[in-house]
XYZ file of N, CA and C in Angstrom:
336
model
N 0.808 -1.184 0.000
C 0.000 0.000 0.000
C 0.859 1.259 0.000
N 2.056 1.173 0.552
C 2.927 2.345 0.547
C 3.259 2.774 -0.877
N 3.500 1.802 -1.748
C 3.814 2.107 -3.139
C 2.639 2.807 -3.801
N 1.449 2.277 -3.614
C 0.268 2.888 -4.219
C 0.066 4.302 -3.693
N 0.210 4.488 -2.401
C 0.072 5.827 -1.817
C 1.092 6.786 -2.417
N 2.331 6.356 -2.493
C 3.386 7.211 -3.023
C 3.142 7.571 -4.490
N 2.645 6.615 -5.256
C 2.370 6.899 -6.666
C 1.191 7.860 -6.819
N 0.167 7.727 -5.964
C -0.938 8.689 -6.010
C -0.448 10.092 -5.639
N 0.445 10.197 -4.673
C 1.008 11.504 -4.315
C 1.715 12.111 -5.515
N 2.482 11.308 -6.226
C 3.166 11.770 -7.424
C 2.172 12.271 -8.470
N 1.112 11.514 -8.698
C 0.105 11.907 -9.694
C -0.575 13.206 -9.274
N -0.969 13.313 -8.028
C -1.632 14.536 -7.567
C -0.687 15.735 -7.612
N 0.591 15.517 -7.343
C 1.561 16.617 -7.366
C 1.857 17.099 -8.784
N 1.819 16.183 -9.741
C 2.210 16.551 -11.104
C 1.035 16.813 -12.038
N -0.111 16.227 -11.752
C -1.286 16.368 -12.625
C -2.568 16.499 -11.793
N -2.652 17.537 -10.968
C -3.817 17.635 -10.070
C -5.153 17.704 -10.807
N -5.168 18.267 -12.000
C -6.423 18.377 -12.746
C -6.920 17.025 -13.248
N -6.026 16.098 -13.554
C -6.413 14.762 -14.011
C -6.486 13.760 -12.861
N -5.700 13.998 -11.829
C -5.577 13.026 -10.744
C -6.903 12.764 -10.055
N -7.672 13.801 -9.805
C -8.921 13.607 -9.073
C -9.893 12.733 -9.874
N -9.921 12.921 -11.196
C -10.783 12.092 -12.049
C -10.333 10.638 -12.003
N -9.032 10.410 -12.118
C -8.506 9.042 -12.066
C -8.742 8.402 -10.698
N -8.568 9.194 -9.654
C -8.764 8.689 -8.299
C -10.223 8.275 -8.095
N -11.154 9.122 -8.531
C -12.577 8.785 -8.410
C -12.934 7.571 -9.263
N -12.321 7.453 -10.434
C -12.573 6.291 -11.291
C -12.114 5.020 -10.585
N -10.928 5.050 -9.999
C -10.445 3.862 -9.292
C -11.319 3.578 -8.078
N -11.710 4.606 -7.341
C -12.573 4.401 -6.179
C -13.903 3.769 -6.594
N -14.443 4.199 -7.725
C -15.708 3.637 -8.213
C -15.560 2.162 -8.549
N -14.413 1.774 -9.096
C -14.217 0.359 -9.425
C -14.216 -0.497 -8.173
N -13.767 0.074 -7.063
C -13.692 -0.701 -5.824
C -15.058 -0.911 -5.179
N -16.082 -0.227 -5.683
C -17.434 -0.445 -5.162
C -18.106 -1.646 -5.815
N -17.529 -2.140 -6.896
C -18.070 -3.309 -7.605
C -17.275 -4.538 -7.180
N -17.962 -5.522 -6.658
C -17.261 -6.677 -6.080
C -16.371 -7.401 -7.080
N -16.809 -7.556 -8.316
C -15.985 -8.270 -9.311
C -14.703 -7.494 -9.617
N -14.816 -6.181 -9.707
C -13.628 -5.362 -9.984
C -12.716 -5.298 -8.767
N -13.314 -5.235 -7.591
C -12.513 -5.244 -6.365
C -11.725 -6.551 -6.281
N -12.348 -7.661 -6.694
C -11.648 -8.944 -6.694
C -10.466 -8.930 -7.664
N -10.623 -8.253 -8.800
C -9.498 -8.134 -9.737
C -8.326 -7.395 -9.097
N -8.622 -6.328 -8.348
C -7.560 -5.612 -7.641
C -6.857 -6.535 -6.645
N -7.635 -7.320 -5.925
C -7.046 -8.251 -4.965
C -6.219 -9.322 -5.674
N -6.748 -9.849 -6.766
C -6.010 -10.858 -7.532
C -4.711 -10.274 -8.095
N -4.778 -9.035 -8.553
C -3.577 -8.351 -9.052
C -2.543 -8.260 -7.927
N -2.972 -7.838 -6.746
C -2.043 -7.737 -5.618
C -1.442 -9.095 -5.267
N -2.259 -10.134 -5.278
C -1.763 -11.481 -4.958
C -0.791 -11.993 -6.017
N -0.909 -11.516 -7.228
C -0.013 -11.956 -8.306
C 1.412 -11.444 -8.108
N 1.598 -10.460 -7.269
C 2.923 -9.865 -7.048
C 4.001 -10.903 -6.809
N 3.699 -11.906 -6.004
C 4.709 -12.891 -5.608
C 4.727 -14.155 -6.455
N 3.897 -14.194 -7.491
C 3.899 -15.359 -8.373
C 5.145 -15.350 -9.254
N 5.517 -16.530 -9.728
C 6.589 -16.625 -10.722
C 6.059 -16.018 -12.018
N 6.891 -15.340 -12.744
C 6.458 -14.637 -13.963
C 5.827 -15.570 -14.995
N 6.158 -16.845 -14.979
C 5.598 -17.795 -15.943
C 4.374 -18.535 -15.417
N 3.893 -18.164 -14.261
C 2.721 -18.834 -13.685
C 1.523 -18.637 -14.617
N 0.835 -19.713 -14.976
C -0.301 -19.595 -15.903
C -1.461 -18.757 -15.361
N -1.515 -18.552 -14.054
C -2.567 -17.710 -13.484
C -2.437 -16.261 -13.950
N -1.234 -15.874 -14.352
C -1.020 -14.510 -14.842
C -1.738 -14.316 -16.169
N -1.690 -15.315 -17.036
C -2.398 -15.236 -18.320
C -3.903 -15.064 -18.093
N -4.441 -15.863 -17.188
C -5.862 -15.781 -16.882
C -6.216 -14.418 -16.296
N -5.404 -13.918 -15.386
C -5.665 -12.622 -14.770
C -5.605 -11.503 -15.807
N -4.639 -11.558 -16.697
C -4.543 -10.545 -17.761
C -5.807 -10.548 -18.606
N -6.268 -11.734 -18.967
C -7.488 -11.850 -19.769
C -8.681 -11.258 -19.015
N -8.806 -11.565 -17.731
C -9.928 -11.050 -16.945
C -9.867 -9.531 -16.781
N -8.664 -8.997 -16.620
C -8.509 -7.545 -16.496
C -8.885 -6.855 -17.801
N -8.438 -7.393 -18.910
C -8.769 -6.810 -20.217
C -10.265 -6.883 -20.460
N -10.856 -8.013 -20.158
C -12.303 -8.169 -20.339
C -13.069 -7.154 -19.481
N -12.677 -6.999 -18.229
C -13.343 -6.038 -17.340
C -13.134 -4.603 -17.810
N -11.954 -4.319 -18.315
C -11.665 -2.982 -18.827
C -12.544 -2.665 -20.023
N -12.669 -3.608 -20.929
C -13.526 -3.396 -22.105
C -14.993 -3.276 -21.717
N -15.425 -4.056 -20.736
C -16.809 -3.951 -20.278
C -17.065 -2.596 -19.619
N -16.109 -2.112 -18.875
C -16.273 -0.844 -18.144
C -16.220 0.364 -19.073
N -15.299 0.358 -20.011
C -15.080 1.543 -20.847
C -15.543 1.368 -22.283
N -15.884 0.156 -22.675
C -16.284 -0.063 -24.053
C -15.153 0.311 -24.994
N -15.515 0.945 -26.081
C -14.487 1.361 -27.039
C -14.006 2.778 -26.738
N -14.503 3.356 -25.628
C -14.070 4.700 -25.245
C -12.603 4.686 -24.857
N -12.024 5.842 -24.943
C -10.639 6.018 -24.532
C -10.538 5.815 -23.020
N -9.536 5.094 -22.588
C -9.338 4.869 -21.165
C -8.926 6.165 -20.477
N -9.321 6.340 -19.213
C -8.873 7.532 -18.483
C -7.351 7.526 -18.380
N -6.763 8.674 -18.540
C -5.307 8.741 -18.480
C -4.855 10.140 -18.122
N -3.570 10.269 -17.842
C -2.964 11.569 -17.637
C -2.692 12.199 -18.989
N -2.130 13.351 -18.976
C -1.733 14.040 -20.200
C -0.855 13.105 -21.030
N -1.237 12.831 -22.298
C -0.467 11.889 -23.127
C 1.008 12.287 -23.301
N 1.318 13.550 -23.177
C 2.706 13.995 -23.332
C 3.523 13.796 -22.051
N 2.860 13.451 -20.977
C 3.527 13.309 -19.683
C 4.363 12.034 -19.621
N 5.477 12.128 -18.932
C 6.322 10.960 -18.695
C 5.938 10.233 -17.415
N 5.019 10.804 -16.656
C 4.634 10.236 -15.364
C 4.012 8.841 -15.495
N 3.079 8.590 -16.449
C 2.517 7.232 -16.543
C 3.588 6.156 -16.767
N 4.549 6.434 -17.610
C 5.617 5.452 -17.850
C 6.464 5.272 -16.590
N 6.712 6.352 -15.867
C 7.462 6.257 -14.613
C 6.698 5.413 -13.598
N 5.396 5.652 -13.495
C 4.572 4.886 -12.555
C 4.562 3.408 -12.932
N 4.285 3.123 -14.207
C 4.228 1.720 -14.618
C 5.576 1.050 -14.476
N 6.639 1.767 -14.778
C 7.977 1.208 -14.604
C 8.288 0.890 -13.154
N 7.833 1.748 -12.255
C 8.033 1.518 -10.823
C 7.249 0.301 -10.361
N 6.007 0.201 -10.795
C 5.179 -0.946 -10.441
C 5.807 -2.228 -10.993
N 6.173 -2.215 -12.252
C 6.752 -3.401 -12.887
C 8.062 -3.819 -12.237
N 8.850 -2.845 -11.799
C 10.139 -3.162 -11.182
C 9.975 -3.900 -9.858
N 8.812 -3.755 -9.237
C 8.614 -4.397 -7.939
C 8.258 -5.874 -8.053
N 7.920 -6.336 -9.278
C 7.505 -7.729 -9.424
C 7.632 -8.185 -10.869
N 8.413 -9.229 -11.133
C 8.465 -9.772 -12.489
C 7.090 -10.251 -12.972
N 6.274 -10.740 -12.065
C 4.927 -11.179 -12.444
C 4.092 -9.988 -12.897
N 4.185 -8.876 -12.183
C 3.444 -7.673 -12.583
C 3.954 -7.136 -13.915
N 5.250 -7.254 -14.150
C 5.807 -6.806 -15.424
C 5.211 -7.631 -16.571
N 5.164 -8.931 -16.398
C 4.586 -9.795 -17.436
C 3.100 -9.523 -17.594
N 2.418 -9.311 -16.504
C 0.991 -9.006 -16.537
C 0.743 -7.721 -17.326
N 1.542 -6.708 -17.082
C 1.426 -5.442 -17.817
C 1.634 -5.662 -19.315
N 2.629 -6.463 -19.665
C 2.902 -6.748 -21.071
C 1.719 -7.460 -21.726
N 1.168 -8.442 -21.035
C 0.025 -9.179 -21.581
C -1.211 -8.284 -21.738
N -1.466 -7.460 -20.739
C -2.635 -6.565 -20.799
C -2.492 -5.600 -21.960
N -1.333 -4.986 -22.079
C -1.122 -4.021 -23.177
C -1.286 -4.692 -24.543
N -0.753 -5.893 -24.685
C -0.859 -6.600 -25.961
C -2.318 -6.915 -26.283
N -3.086 -7.327 -25.282
C -4.476 -7.663 -25.524
C -5.335 -6.419 -25.782
N -5.037 -5.328 -25.106
C -5.807 -4.100 -25.333
C -5.503 -3.481 -26.693
N -4.327 -3.774 -27.224
C -3.944 -3.230 -28.527
C -4.552 -4.006 -29.687
N -5.187 -5.146 -29.403
C -5.758 -5.942 -30.498
C -7.218 -5.625 -30.713
């Protein structure tokens, strides 16, 4: 939780106009039990081996939930010119090889 808190502080400090929208969007997802379970499953994946097949399943479920939530609309994001999203994702990925693989799988599936 310290990592998540620190990353939210970074987002609010650098993009206060977008941060509140993203924060409310994430808070709204936590009110839905299926989405809250995805957050918990994501957290539990931290300590998995990067080749664990559960990561493939989790990536698929996250992509499916993302498409159901946002449809073909553009996903909420910070300023596209900002380097902060890449810094945040890089920090998250560096903390877990499983999360790094999960990020790669999600991005590949969302791009198709």
